Amino acid sequence: MQATPPRLDIFVDNISVTYSNARLALYNATCTVEPGAITALVGPNGCGKSTLFKSIMGFLQPSQGQVRVGGFPVQKAQKRQLMAYVPQSDEVDWNFPVSVFDVVMMGRYGYMNVLRIPAPKDRRRVMESLERVDMADFRHRQIGELSGGQKKRAFLARALAQEGKVILLDEPFTGVDVKTEKRIIDLLMQLRDEGHTILVSTHDLASISTFCDRTILLNRTVLASGATADTFTADNLEMTFGGLPVGRVRQISQRPKQPSHQTEVDA
Amino acid sequence: MNDFPIAALPLWDWIVEPLQYGFMIQAIWVSAFVGLVCAVLSCYITLKGWSLMGDAISHAVVPGVVVAYALNIPFAIGAFLFGFGATVAIGYVKSKTRLKEDAVIGVVFTGFFALGLVLVTKIPSNIDLFHILFGNVLGISRQDIIQTLIAGGITLALILLRRKDLLLFCFDPNQAKAIGLNTQGMYYTLLSVLALTIVAALQTAGIILVISMLVTPGSIAYLLTDRFDRMLIISTIASVCSCVFGTYLSYHLDVSTGGSIVVLLTLLFILSMVFAPKYGVLAQEFRKRSHGAFEEKHNQQVFINKS
């Protein structure tokens, strides 16, 4: 039945993004997000993390380059419900008159007919997703009546209900207590073991090595990407977070291209 | 049986007496219908934060009305084209300049409106500017009623068919995109039903007051509930009641129909702003007080424990 392969990678192919004020947010970014792994996207504020995220999700059109998800262009992948997205908390209007259940049901719209009338299966999936993040008891709450951690879990449930094989989480640990962070991480590890492709943007360096299999270091371009053990070195981190002259960044990004496009910067 | 209490008789007269006139019956049901259409759309417009856009469209339709009369085509077509055109112009100017959206909206809609004023004073026609500005539902013609019904009917049908997608689009356009919906299409759908609704309400409220019918019912409902379904119901009840009673008031007091409808809506808004059970001013004040009392008690407790 399933026409698409169950494991999907994200291939970011030489993307540049320029905003209308002529600011170059991202240039020549190339990386691969592997399936069946949790990948962290790391970099200082304003390094282009959210720009790269938005490009991958198709929220903005890069001025150069392309993104492929499981070999498909982004829009096609989205039409096939392959990509789920968990937004940053401050992107959500928490006063909006919808309940937790309504929000999670929004993850199912792509499976419904034009009128979006939920079938029994859709309701079942929504309840399963809510139970999986332990939010079933809160399903009738208006979304603003939740704590920070509960808000995150509600939107995580929406991503689960969508059954996308690729899940992107934008800063999932901001405004979340340690207990919730641990629960989210546990859930992500379960999802990884089920074969999902997971990309997490974060600036919480401390927790990365505990659960992220792979890391992409970003500052205007991809500085390093690969297994966390290899990329997460003092040198690389200094290069990413320290004030590095642009010249050297360019030098690094324009190293002779190897067959596997973006090379892992060796320590 | 003659069991009407004496006191109720004047009220009965008040309600029945105007109904002997055909134009009053017409005015009442037309404004009730317009109230319904505006109420439904206003829930989306308030949540999306597009009230300024509605204001812009309502002013931008004026040249369309004049041109339509000059070319002898239905006014609704001209009004819709210019209203919708203004939103396209706003989008275009915004994407091509570094101006903020409110400035762009301000420039474009006043430009359209001024063009309308120039045209209406230059092109010979029997358009009464006063009727465009302030509505004239008591004197509405059969043709105008048909146009109102068509514009309102299309709006209701479109919203009914796309209500869930439009709600998702208002709430979280990124998610709409992430599940493969055509957000660009929804943006223009919402803009065009907004323009259509304004066209439908043109005769009832006039372009100056139509924005009130598009924002106030939804705002009243938003203060009263946390559920979108209930918001639709409350908004509709508030809007339709105001329209019907406003039309009565305008007959009995011999005042502007659009004006009395909007005055009633505004009164309802003030009532809900003050008395809304959760988000009303009183409820908030009460919560703050009881919270403060709790703090005080708590502090005293600490004090006692320390001493």
XYZ file of C-alpha atoms in Angstrom:
574
model
C 0.000 0.000 0.000
C 2.612 2.489 1.079
C 4.084 3.893 -2.104
C 6.835 5.780 -0.334
C 9.793 4.193 1.343
C 9.303 4.079 5.101
C 12.640 5.779 5.811
C 13.089 9.273 4.481
C 16.073 11.562 4.518
C 16.168 15.329 4.123
C 18.677 16.536 1.575
C 19.495 20.235 1.677
C 21.258 21.037 -1.566
C 23.325 24.225 -1.655
C 20.697 26.600 -0.300
C 21.081 30.368 -0.058
C 18.472 32.688 1.378
C 18.512 36.460 1.040
C 15.887 38.541 2.816
C 14.315 41.592 1.225
C 16.580 43.917 3.216
C 19.466 42.327 1.322
C 20.668 40.474 4.396
C 22.209 37.141 3.519
C 20.683 34.804 6.065
C 22.122 31.587 4.745
C 24.545 30.765 1.980
C 25.584 27.567 0.266
C 24.135 25.393 3.005
C 24.379 21.733 2.166
C 23.633 18.858 4.519
C 21.763 15.606 4.847
C 19.460 14.676 7.699
C 19.597 10.912 8.022
C 16.526 8.754 8.542
C 16.137 6.771 11.729
C 18.225 9.244 13.701
C 17.795 12.335 15.814
C 19.725 15.235 14.355
C 20.404 18.437 16.249
C 20.637 21.725 14.405
C 22.901 23.947 16.474
C 24.183 27.469 16.194
C 24.136 30.849 17.905
C 21.168 33.214 17.694
C 20.749 34.686 14.245
C 22.868 32.003 12.619
C 20.125 31.021 10.191
C 18.690 28.103 12.123
C 15.111 29.138 11.676
C 15.819 30.204 8.111
C 17.060 26.719 7.323
C 14.050 25.265 9.129
C 11.665 27.417 7.164
C 13.371 26.469 3.917
C 13.075 22.786 4.718
C 9.384 23.208 5.572
C 8.788 25.285 2.447
C 7.655 28.337 4.441
C 10.095 30.407 2.474
C 11.559 30.047 -0.963
C 15.375 29.967 -1.051
C 16.971 32.217 -3.645
C 19.180 29.331 -4.661
C 19.315 25.580 -4.159
C 16.655 23.043 -3.277
C 15.431 20.733 -0.560
C 14.389 17.133 -1.121
C 12.572 14.983 1.362
C 12.804 11.300 0.634
C 13.640 12.306 -2.928
C 10.508 14.452 -3.292
C 10.352 18.219 -3.559
C 9.065 19.680 -0.287
C 5.562 20.499 -1.532
C 5.025 17.013 -2.834
C 6.285 15.516 0.407
C 3.858 17.721 2.327
C 0.924 16.720 0.144
C 1.761 13.116 1.041
C 1.715 14.014 4.742
C 5.353 13.044 5.145
C 6.424 16.106 7.131
C 5.217 17.136 10.572
C 6.234 20.355 12.248
C 6.253 21.398 15.897
C 6.399 25.210 16.039
C 8.172 27.388 18.554
C 5.880 28.401 21.381
C 5.972 32.091 20.557
C 4.723 31.433 17.027
C 1.374 30.251 18.365
C -1.591 32.472 19.230
C -2.459 30.948 22.610
C -5.657 32.984 22.904
C -7.144 31.340 19.842
C -10.492 29.718 20.639
C -9.520 26.097 19.974
C -9.198 23.143 22.319
C -6.264 20.748 22.563
C -8.369 18.137 20.771
C -9.105 20.581 17.915
C -5.415 21.343 17.518
C -4.410 17.697 17.356
C -7.229 17.037 14.900
C -5.688 19.690 12.635
C -2.866 17.202 12.105
C -5.374 14.879 10.432
C -6.860 17.337 7.903
C -4.635 16.040 5.130
C -6.299 12.620 5.407
C -9.867 13.917 5.336
C -12.219 14.873 2.519
C -12.737 18.466 1.460
C -15.170 19.234 4.292
C -12.676 17.900 6.870
C -15.213 15.737 8.636
C -13.234 13.379 10.872
C -13.726 9.650 10.349
C -13.638 7.246 13.309
C -10.042 6.466 12.366
C -9.088 10.133 12.649
C -10.612 10.360 16.123
C -8.819 7.185 17.125
C -5.460 8.513 15.925
C -6.012 11.791 17.754
C -6.783 9.990 21.002
C -3.810 7.677 20.574
C -1.515 10.629 19.994
C -2.898 12.454 23.007
C -2.408 9.384 25.157
C 1.107 8.937 23.905
C 2.111 12.367 25.198
C -0.094 11.922 28.263
C -2.422 14.756 27.384
C -5.731 12.899 26.950
C -7.142 14.348 30.170
C -6.496 17.869 28.950
C -8.120 17.465 25.555
C -11.050 19.794 26.273
C -8.885 22.619 27.561
C -8.498 25.771 25.553
C -4.836 25.808 24.495
C -4.001 28.934 26.515
C -4.958 27.141 29.721
C -1.967 24.809 29.551
C 1.443 25.014 31.165
C 4.543 25.457 29.017
C 5.301 21.748 28.941
C 1.697 20.795 28.225
C 1.598 23.234 25.319
C 4.632 21.553 23.798
C 3.139 18.113 24.292
C -0.121 19.186 22.654
C 1.698 20.251 19.502
C 3.841 17.135 19.640
C 0.597 15.143 19.659
C -0.478 17.000 16.541
C 2.725 15.947 14.807
C 2.114 12.344 15.899
C -1.476 12.441 14.661
C -0.222 13.543 11.281
C 1.866 10.349 11.098
C 4.629 12.127 9.211
C 7.815 10.161 8.844
C 9.841 13.340 9.107
C 9.387 15.462 12.226
C 10.915 18.918 12.669
C 10.908 20.525 16.101
C 11.801 24.193 16.427
C 13.359 24.921 19.838
C 11.273 22.293 21.658
C 12.980 22.788 25.007
C 12.556 26.518 25.568
C 10.241 27.314 28.454
C 9.992 23.671 29.431
C 10.928 22.189 32.801
C 13.508 19.444 33.167
C 10.910 16.726 33.661
C 9.058 17.596 30.475
C 12.324 17.895 28.581
C 13.182 14.362 29.627
C 9.767 13.076 28.540
C 10.018 14.777 25.169
C 13.483 13.300 24.688
C 12.217 9.821 25.585
C 9.426 10.170 23.072
C 11.813 11.367 20.374
C 14.046 8.366 20.998
C 11.057 6.023 20.662
C 10.088 7.718 17.406
C 13.629 7.400 16.151
C 13.579 3.680 16.893
C 10.374 3.447 14.834
C 12.322 4.826 11.884
C 11.325 8.497 11.943
C 13.665 11.202 10.724
C 13.906 13.812 13.449
C 15.461 17.255 13.223
C 15.605 19.370 16.374
C 16.810 22.945 16.412
C 18.192 23.909 19.788
C 20.705 26.071 21.520
C 20.777 23.849 24.590
C 24.262 22.447 24.002
C 24.333 20.466 27.234
C 21.635 17.985 26.344
C 22.625 17.351 22.737
C 25.166 14.618 23.306
C 22.681 12.761 25.520
C 20.137 12.042 22.793
C 21.162 13.406 19.400
C 22.807 10.874 17.123
C 23.905 13.474 14.659
C 24.631 17.179 14.784
C 24.652 19.946 12.207
C 26.598 23.045 13.223
C 25.316 26.159 11.552
C 26.459 29.732 11.306
C 25.300 31.345 8.092
C 26.268 28.101 6.409
C 26.760 24.495 7.440
C 30.102 24.417 9.237
C 30.062 20.764 10.171
C 27.702 17.858 10.059
C 27.939 14.235 11.061
C 27.770 11.914 14.045
C 27.562 13.922 17.252
C 30.738 12.336 18.643
C 32.717 13.553 15.623
C 31.207 16.993 15.093
C 30.796 18.057 18.681
C 34.406 19.018 19.225
C 35.830 22.033 20.976
C 37.273 23.329 17.701
C 34.005 23.079 15.814
C 32.024 24.663 18.617
C 34.422 27.542 18.831
C 34.219 27.972 15.101
C 30.416 28.023 15.286
C 29.901 30.144 18.354
C 33.125 32.148 18.526
C 33.485 35.318 16.485
C 35.033 33.831 13.425
C 36.205 36.016 10.555
C 33.968 35.526 7.550
C 36.995 34.779 5.429
C 37.719 31.598 7.230
C 34.113 30.528 7.168
C 34.066 30.919 3.421
C 37.304 29.023 3.170
C 35.790 26.156 5.066
C 32.566 26.153 3.160
C 34.364 26.267 -0.159
C 36.675 23.385 0.505
C 37.011 21.016 -2.431
C 33.696 19.285 -2.780
C 33.763 15.611 -2.034
C 31.253 13.170 -3.419
C 29.224 13.260 -0.234
C 28.649 17.050 -0.714
C 29.093 18.571 2.747
C 32.110 17.004 4.333
C 32.398 16.273 7.956
C 34.900 18.712 9.280
C 37.504 16.600 10.947
C 38.690 17.573 14.336
C -58.862 35.662 24.162
C -57.941 39.045 25.349
C -55.222 38.042 27.771
C -52.466 40.444 26.744
C -51.242 42.332 29.775
C -51.937 46.006 29.272
C -48.261 46.889 29.529
C -47.325 44.561 26.690
C -49.688 46.155 24.221
C -47.483 49.115 23.271
C -44.591 46.721 22.752
C -46.783 44.558 20.529
C -47.769 47.628 18.552
C -44.152 48.700 18.429
C -43.254 45.400 16.775
C -46.278 44.879 14.530
C -47.074 48.364 13.387
C -44.082 48.792 11.043
C -44.789 45.424 9.446
C -47.797 46.802 7.576
C -45.338 48.473 5.232
C -43.735 46.332 2.575
C -40.508 48.331 2.656
C -40.120 47.682 6.372
C -40.582 43.932 6.052
C -38.024 44.000 3.274
C -35.586 46.136 5.231
C -35.853 43.885 8.264
C -35.161 40.612 6.526
C -32.465 42.041 4.284
C -30.573 43.529 7.215
C -31.044 40.309 9.196
C -29.510 38.384 6.298
C -26.637 40.836 6.028
C -26.182 40.572 9.788
C -25.903 36.799 9.478
C -23.291 36.943 6.712
C -21.226 39.577 8.503
C -21.423 37.700 11.810
C -20.057 34.470 10.360
C -17.203 36.154 8.543
C -16.422 38.447 11.458
C -15.328 35.465 13.577
C -12.585 34.749 11.059
C -11.645 38.378 10.479
C -11.271 39.148 14.188
C -9.143 36.074 14.775
C -6.998 36.702 11.710
C -6.516 40.348 12.678
C -7.770 41.677 9.376
C -10.136 44.408 10.530
C -7.979 47.116 8.997
C -8.053 45.179 5.731
C -11.861 45.172 5.915
C -11.856 48.919 6.448
C -9.604 49.311 3.430
C -11.820 47.208 1.174
C -14.985 49.001 2.244
C -13.546 52.378 1.261
C -11.978 51.075 -1.916
C -15.306 49.922 -3.380
C -16.554 53.479 -3.952
C -14.982 54.058 -7.390
C -16.246 50.588 -8.348
C -19.825 51.545 -7.567
C -19.563 54.725 -9.618
C -17.925 53.025 -12.590
C -20.518 50.235 -12.459
C -23.371 52.742 -12.654
C -21.661 54.606 -15.459
C -21.207 51.393 -17.444
C -24.685 50.228 -16.492
C -23.560 46.946 -14.929
C -24.653 45.676 -11.501
C -23.010 47.755 -8.770
C -21.948 44.588 -6.936
C -19.588 43.594 -9.743
C -17.848 46.967 -9.842
C -17.657 47.155 -6.074
C -16.231 43.662 -5.769
C -13.604 44.199 -8.468
C -12.367 47.426 -6.922
C -12.508 46.099 -3.359
C -10.606 42.971 -4.269
C -8.280 44.968 -6.521
C -7.365 47.163 -3.583
C -6.239 44.123 -1.576
C -4.141 42.893 -4.478
C -2.644 46.383 -4.776
C -1.900 46.379 -1.052
C -0.161 43.005 -1.318
C 1.844 44.180 -4.330
C 2.967 47.499 -2.827
C 3.909 45.750 0.385
C 6.080 43.179 -1.372
C 7.820 45.818 -3.506
C 8.548 48.476 -0.895
C 10.036 48.601 2.555
C 6.873 50.094 4.019
C 5.001 48.499 6.881
C 1.611 47.028 6.143
C -0.490 49.628 7.953
C 1.141 52.429 5.979
C 0.548 50.591 2.717
C -3.097 49.967 3.585
C -3.532 53.616 4.525
C -2.040 54.865 1.263
C -3.946 52.480 -0.994
C -7.442 52.680 0.435
C -7.537 56.434 0.788
C -6.292 56.654 -2.783
C -9.137 54.447 -3.998
C -11.670 56.318 -1.877
C -10.525 59.709 -3.135
C -10.738 58.481 -6.718
C -14.304 57.425 -5.952
C -15.149 60.882 -4.643
C -13.707 62.527 -7.735
C -15.616 60.168 -10.028
C -18.920 60.518 -8.211
C -18.810 64.285 -8.523
C -17.700 64.213 -12.147
C -19.635 61.389 -13.770
C -23.281 62.298 -14.119
C -25.364 59.610 -12.433
C -28.204 59.277 -9.997
C -25.946 57.865 -7.301
C -26.518 59.446 -3.947
C -23.122 59.607 -2.260
C -24.881 59.744 1.066
C -26.453 56.338 0.394
C -23.092 54.773 -0.439
C -21.498 56.204 2.644
C -24.252 55.450 5.116
C -26.490 52.842 3.511
C -30.143 53.011 2.602
C -31.796 49.747 3.481
C -35.244 51.320 3.886
C -35.211 52.360 0.259
C -33.420 49.325 -1.145
C -34.438 48.351 -4.665
C -35.363 44.880 -5.826
C -32.210 44.696 -7.962
C -30.034 45.659 -5.045
C -31.673 43.009 -2.875
C -30.871 40.359 -5.479
C -27.242 41.481 -5.608
C -27.012 41.461 -1.827
C -28.469 37.947 -1.715
C -26.062 36.618 -4.334
C -22.978 38.174 -2.738
C -24.017 37.026 0.732
C -25.020 33.581 -0.490
C -21.674 32.961 -2.174
C -19.889 34.092 0.993
C -21.893 31.788 3.243
C -21.425 28.831 0.898
C -17.667 29.362 0.593
C -17.164 29.727 4.328
C -19.351 26.726 5.073
C -17.402 24.552 2.642
C -13.950 25.728 3.732
C -14.635 26.589 7.359
C -12.136 24.176 8.884
C -9.359 25.031 6.459
C -9.970 28.745 6.920
C -9.854 28.324 10.674
C -6.565 26.457 10.415
C -5.296 29.182 8.085
C -6.195 31.858 10.644
C -4.715 29.892 13.527
C -1.557 28.411 12.073
C -0.809 29.085 8.395
C 2.473 27.191 8.730
C 0.672 24.008 9.719
C -1.734 24.533 6.830
C 1.280 24.608 4.552
C 2.945 21.663 6.275
C -0.013 19.413 5.498
C 0.093 20.477 1.872
C -2.807 22.953 1.758
C -2.723 25.804 -0.710
C -2.288 28.727 1.691
C -1.996 31.255 -1.104
C -5.389 30.113 -2.352
C -6.882 30.413 1.122
C -5.453 33.903 1.536
C -7.276 35.023 -1.591
C -10.423 33.069 -0.701
C -10.667 34.901 2.591
C -9.948 38.247 0.931
C -12.581 37.694 -1.722
C -15.302 36.649 0.725
C -14.391 39.727 2.735
C -14.900 41.884 -0.348
C -18.145 40.048 -1.179
C -19.506 40.561 2.320
C -18.744 44.242 2.166
C -20.593 44.422 -1.137
C -23.534 42.620 0.469
C -23.581 44.989 3.438
C -23.159 48.129 1.365
C -26.881 48.929 1.189
C -27.558 48.178 4.828
C -24.763 49.810 6.731
C -22.927 51.892 4.160
C -19.198 51.769 3.644
C -18.355 53.809 6.716
C -20.106 51.519 9.163
C -19.751 48.154 7.460
C -16.465 47.530 9.222
C -18.338 47.600 12.519
C -20.616 44.807 11.338
C -17.489 42.857 10.354
C -15.557 43.317 13.562
C -17.928 43.933 16.455
C -19.987 40.685 16.406
C -16.854 38.556 16.341
C -15.262 40.665 19.069
C -18.327 40.322 21.292
C -18.274 36.559 20.839
C -14.517 36.316 21.368
C -14.894 37.972 24.769
C -17.597 35.513 25.752
C -16.232 32.125 24.771
C -13.182 29.955 24.189
C -14.802 27.722 21.574
C -14.992 28.609 17.927
C -18.380 26.904 17.380
C -19.936 28.904 20.193
C -18.238 32.010 18.913
C -20.063 31.587 15.589
C -23.409 31.195 17.366
C -22.955 34.131 19.741
C -21.681 36.351 16.971
C -24.677 35.500 14.783
C -27.232 36.093 17.537
C -25.677 39.438 18.503
C -25.465 40.578 14.912
C -28.905 39.482 13.692
C -30.662 40.869 16.779
C -28.879 44.200 16.419
C -29.808 44.376 12.755
C -33.495 43.625 13.328
C -33.916 45.901 16.337
C -31.750 48.563 14.781
C -34.069 48.675 11.783
C -37.075 48.978 14.120
C -35.390 51.747 16.038
C -34.610 53.652 12.900
C -38.284 53.471 11.922
C -39.682 54.504 15.277
C -37.152 57.177 16.112
C -36.697 58.267 12.516
C -32.917 57.893 12.638
C -30.285 56.351 10.367
C -30.679 52.573 10.040
C -26.994 51.731 9.769
C -26.296 54.070 12.645
C -28.795 52.493 15.018
C -27.668 48.957 14.113
C -24.084 49.824 14.941
C -25.037 51.682 18.114
C -26.829 48.537 19.314
C -23.840 46.354 18.390
C -21.540 48.687 20.262
C -23.798 48.596 23.319
C -23.669 44.800 23.248
C -19.908 45.007 22.968
C -19.655 47.273 26.007
C -21.922 44.947 27.977
C -19.813 41.917 27.152
C -16.603 43.811 27.771
C -17.767 44.636 31.290
C -19.733 41.529 32.226
C -18.125 38.673 30.263
C -17.763 35.782 32.714
C -14.083 35.113 32.096
C -12.549 37.923 30.067
C -14.789 40.769 31.231
C -13.402 43.752 33.098
C -15.366 42.873 36.236
C -14.328 39.227 36.201
C -10.686 40.167 35.815
C -10.920 42.723 38.580
C -12.620 40.158 40.800
C -9.910 37.594 40.089
C -7.185 40.110 40.808
C -8.821 41.042 44.117
C -9.349 37.498 45.288
C -5.824 36.683 44.223
C -4.557 39.740 46.120
C -6.535 38.685 49.201
C -4.938 35.292 48.957
C -1.473 36.804 48.759
C -2.198 39.040 51.738
C -3.417 36.108 53.776
C -0.388 34.148 52.727
C 1.945 36.975 53.728
C 0.258 37.297 57.085
C 0.681 33.601 57.582
C 4.384 33.904 56.884
C 4.580 36.841 59.238
C 2.877 34.915 62.010
C 5.121 31.946 61.470
C 8.182 34.146 61.682
C 7.195 35.957 64.851
